[in-house]
Protein backbone atom coordinates (compact mmCIF):
# COMPACT_ATOMS: atom_id res chain seq x y z
CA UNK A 1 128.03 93.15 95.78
CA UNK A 2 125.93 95.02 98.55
CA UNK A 3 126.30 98.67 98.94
CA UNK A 4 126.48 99.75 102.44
CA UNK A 5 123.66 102.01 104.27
CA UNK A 6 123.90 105.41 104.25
CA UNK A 7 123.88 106.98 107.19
CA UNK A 8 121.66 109.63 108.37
CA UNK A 9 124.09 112.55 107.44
CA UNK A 10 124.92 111.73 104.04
CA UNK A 11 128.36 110.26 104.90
CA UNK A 12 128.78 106.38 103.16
CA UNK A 13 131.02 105.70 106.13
CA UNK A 14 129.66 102.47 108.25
CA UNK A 15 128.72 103.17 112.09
CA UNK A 16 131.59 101.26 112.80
CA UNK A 17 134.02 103.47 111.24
CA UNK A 18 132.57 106.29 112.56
CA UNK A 19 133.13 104.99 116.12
CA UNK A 20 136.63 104.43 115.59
CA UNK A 21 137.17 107.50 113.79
CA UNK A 22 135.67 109.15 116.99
CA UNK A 23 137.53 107.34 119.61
CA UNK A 24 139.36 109.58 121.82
CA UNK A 25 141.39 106.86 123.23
CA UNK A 26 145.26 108.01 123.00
CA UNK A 27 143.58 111.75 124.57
CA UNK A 28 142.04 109.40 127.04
CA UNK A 29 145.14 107.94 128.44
CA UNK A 30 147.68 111.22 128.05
CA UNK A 31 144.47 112.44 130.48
CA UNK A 32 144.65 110.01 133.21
CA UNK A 33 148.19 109.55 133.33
CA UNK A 34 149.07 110.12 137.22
CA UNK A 35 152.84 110.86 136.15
CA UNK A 36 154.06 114.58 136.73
CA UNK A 37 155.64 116.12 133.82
CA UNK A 38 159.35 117.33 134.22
CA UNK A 39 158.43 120.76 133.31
CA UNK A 40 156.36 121.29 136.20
CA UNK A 41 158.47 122.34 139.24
CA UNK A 42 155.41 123.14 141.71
CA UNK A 43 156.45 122.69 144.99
CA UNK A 44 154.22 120.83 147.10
CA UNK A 45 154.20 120.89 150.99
CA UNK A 46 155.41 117.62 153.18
CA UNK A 47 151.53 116.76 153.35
CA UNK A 48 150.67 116.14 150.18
CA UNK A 49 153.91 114.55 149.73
CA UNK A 50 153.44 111.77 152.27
CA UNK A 51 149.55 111.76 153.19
CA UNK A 52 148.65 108.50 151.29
CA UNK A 53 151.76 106.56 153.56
CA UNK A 54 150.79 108.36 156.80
CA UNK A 55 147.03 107.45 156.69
CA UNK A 56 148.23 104.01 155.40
CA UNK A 57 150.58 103.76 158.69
CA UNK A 58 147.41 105.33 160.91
CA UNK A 59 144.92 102.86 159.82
CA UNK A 60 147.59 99.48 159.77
CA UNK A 61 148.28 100.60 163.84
CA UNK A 62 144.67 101.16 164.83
CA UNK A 63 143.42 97.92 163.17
CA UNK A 64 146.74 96.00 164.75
CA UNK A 65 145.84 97.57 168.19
CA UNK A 66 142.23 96.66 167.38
CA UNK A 67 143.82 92.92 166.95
CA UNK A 68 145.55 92.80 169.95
CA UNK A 69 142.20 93.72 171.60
CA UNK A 70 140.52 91.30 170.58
CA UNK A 71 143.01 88.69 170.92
CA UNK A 72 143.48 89.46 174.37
CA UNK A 73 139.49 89.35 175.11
CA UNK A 74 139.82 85.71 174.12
CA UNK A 75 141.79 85.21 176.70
CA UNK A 76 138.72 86.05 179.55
CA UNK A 77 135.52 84.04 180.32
CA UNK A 78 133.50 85.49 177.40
CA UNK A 79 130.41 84.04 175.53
CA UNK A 80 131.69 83.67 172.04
CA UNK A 81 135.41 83.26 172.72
CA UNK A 82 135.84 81.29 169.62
CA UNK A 83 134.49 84.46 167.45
CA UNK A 84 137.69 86.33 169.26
CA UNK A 85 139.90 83.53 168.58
CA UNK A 86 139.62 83.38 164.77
CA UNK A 87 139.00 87.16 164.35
CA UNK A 88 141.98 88.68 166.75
CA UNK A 89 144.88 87.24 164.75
CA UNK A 90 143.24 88.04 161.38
CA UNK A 91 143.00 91.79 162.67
CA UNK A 92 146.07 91.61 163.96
CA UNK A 93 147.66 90.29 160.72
CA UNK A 94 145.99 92.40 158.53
CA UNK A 95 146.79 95.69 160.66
CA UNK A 96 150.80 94.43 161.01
CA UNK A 97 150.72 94.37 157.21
CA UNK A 98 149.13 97.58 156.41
CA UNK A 99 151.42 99.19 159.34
CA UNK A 100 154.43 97.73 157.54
CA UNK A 101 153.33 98.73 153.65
CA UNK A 102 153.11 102.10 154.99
CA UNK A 103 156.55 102.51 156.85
CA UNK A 104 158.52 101.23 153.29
CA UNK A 105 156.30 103.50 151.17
CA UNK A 106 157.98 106.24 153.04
CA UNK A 107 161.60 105.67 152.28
CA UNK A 108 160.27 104.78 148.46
CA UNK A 109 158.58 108.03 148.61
CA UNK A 110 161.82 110.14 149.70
CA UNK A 111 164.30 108.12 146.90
CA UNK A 112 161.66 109.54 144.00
CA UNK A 113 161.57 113.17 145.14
CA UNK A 114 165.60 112.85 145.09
CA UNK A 115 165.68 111.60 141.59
CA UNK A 116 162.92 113.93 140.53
CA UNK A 117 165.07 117.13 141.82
CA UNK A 118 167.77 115.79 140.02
CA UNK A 119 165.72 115.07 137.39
CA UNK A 120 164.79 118.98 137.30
CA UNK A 121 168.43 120.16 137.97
CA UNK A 122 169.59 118.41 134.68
CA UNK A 123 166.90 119.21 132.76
CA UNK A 124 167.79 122.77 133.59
CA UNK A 125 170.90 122.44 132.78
CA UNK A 126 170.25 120.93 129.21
CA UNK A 127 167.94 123.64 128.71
CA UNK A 128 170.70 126.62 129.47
CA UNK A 129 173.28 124.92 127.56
CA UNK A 130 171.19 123.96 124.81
CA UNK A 131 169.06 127.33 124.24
CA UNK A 132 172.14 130.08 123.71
């Protein structure tokens, strides 16, 4: 039967064991969790409500205008018209779709900030009924 190697610090615990019994994984995710706790009733203003859909929407309608730019340039006597003919509708497809993501995230957006103030008003109300 082998006896295991003592570590530096007197401990008999492997250096395996140690690393798990230092992981600081369950802090790690309760850390990066993007979702808002309940409790918190900060009010934020309309911009950084909606700024991740509005520069979504901005950059979908510049690339799609950037599309139709192209696409029409392949319609004039130019040297490399068949770079303008497979680039145009692949801007203008990719700036219809980002355009599009953007104007649903907005209505998605509104629904959660309704459920989360009703979320709040109930949780209020548990908390006045509950706590005499």
């Amino acid at each position: 039967m082998e006896i295991p190697p003592k570590s530096p610090d007197g401990s008999e615990k492997s250096p395996q064991s140690k690393e798990l019994l230092t992981s600081n994984t369950a802090s790690t995710l309760c850390i990066s969790s993007r979702s808002e706790s309940v409790w918190t009733s900060t009010s934020r203003s309309k911009w950084d409500i909606y700024h991740k859909p509005v520069i979504v929407v901005s950059v979908g309608a510049a690339v799609f205008l950037f599309g139709i730019v192209i696409t029409s340039l392949s319609c004039f006597q130019i040297k490399n018209k068949n770079v303008y003919k497979m680039c145009g509708p692949a801007f203008l497809s990719l700036g219809l779709m980002l355009l599009v993501c953007g104007l649903v995230w907005i209505p998605i957006i509104r629904k959660k900030q309704k459920q989360r103030q009703k979320s709040q008003f109930l949780q209020s109300l548990k908390s006045f009924f509950f706590n005499r």
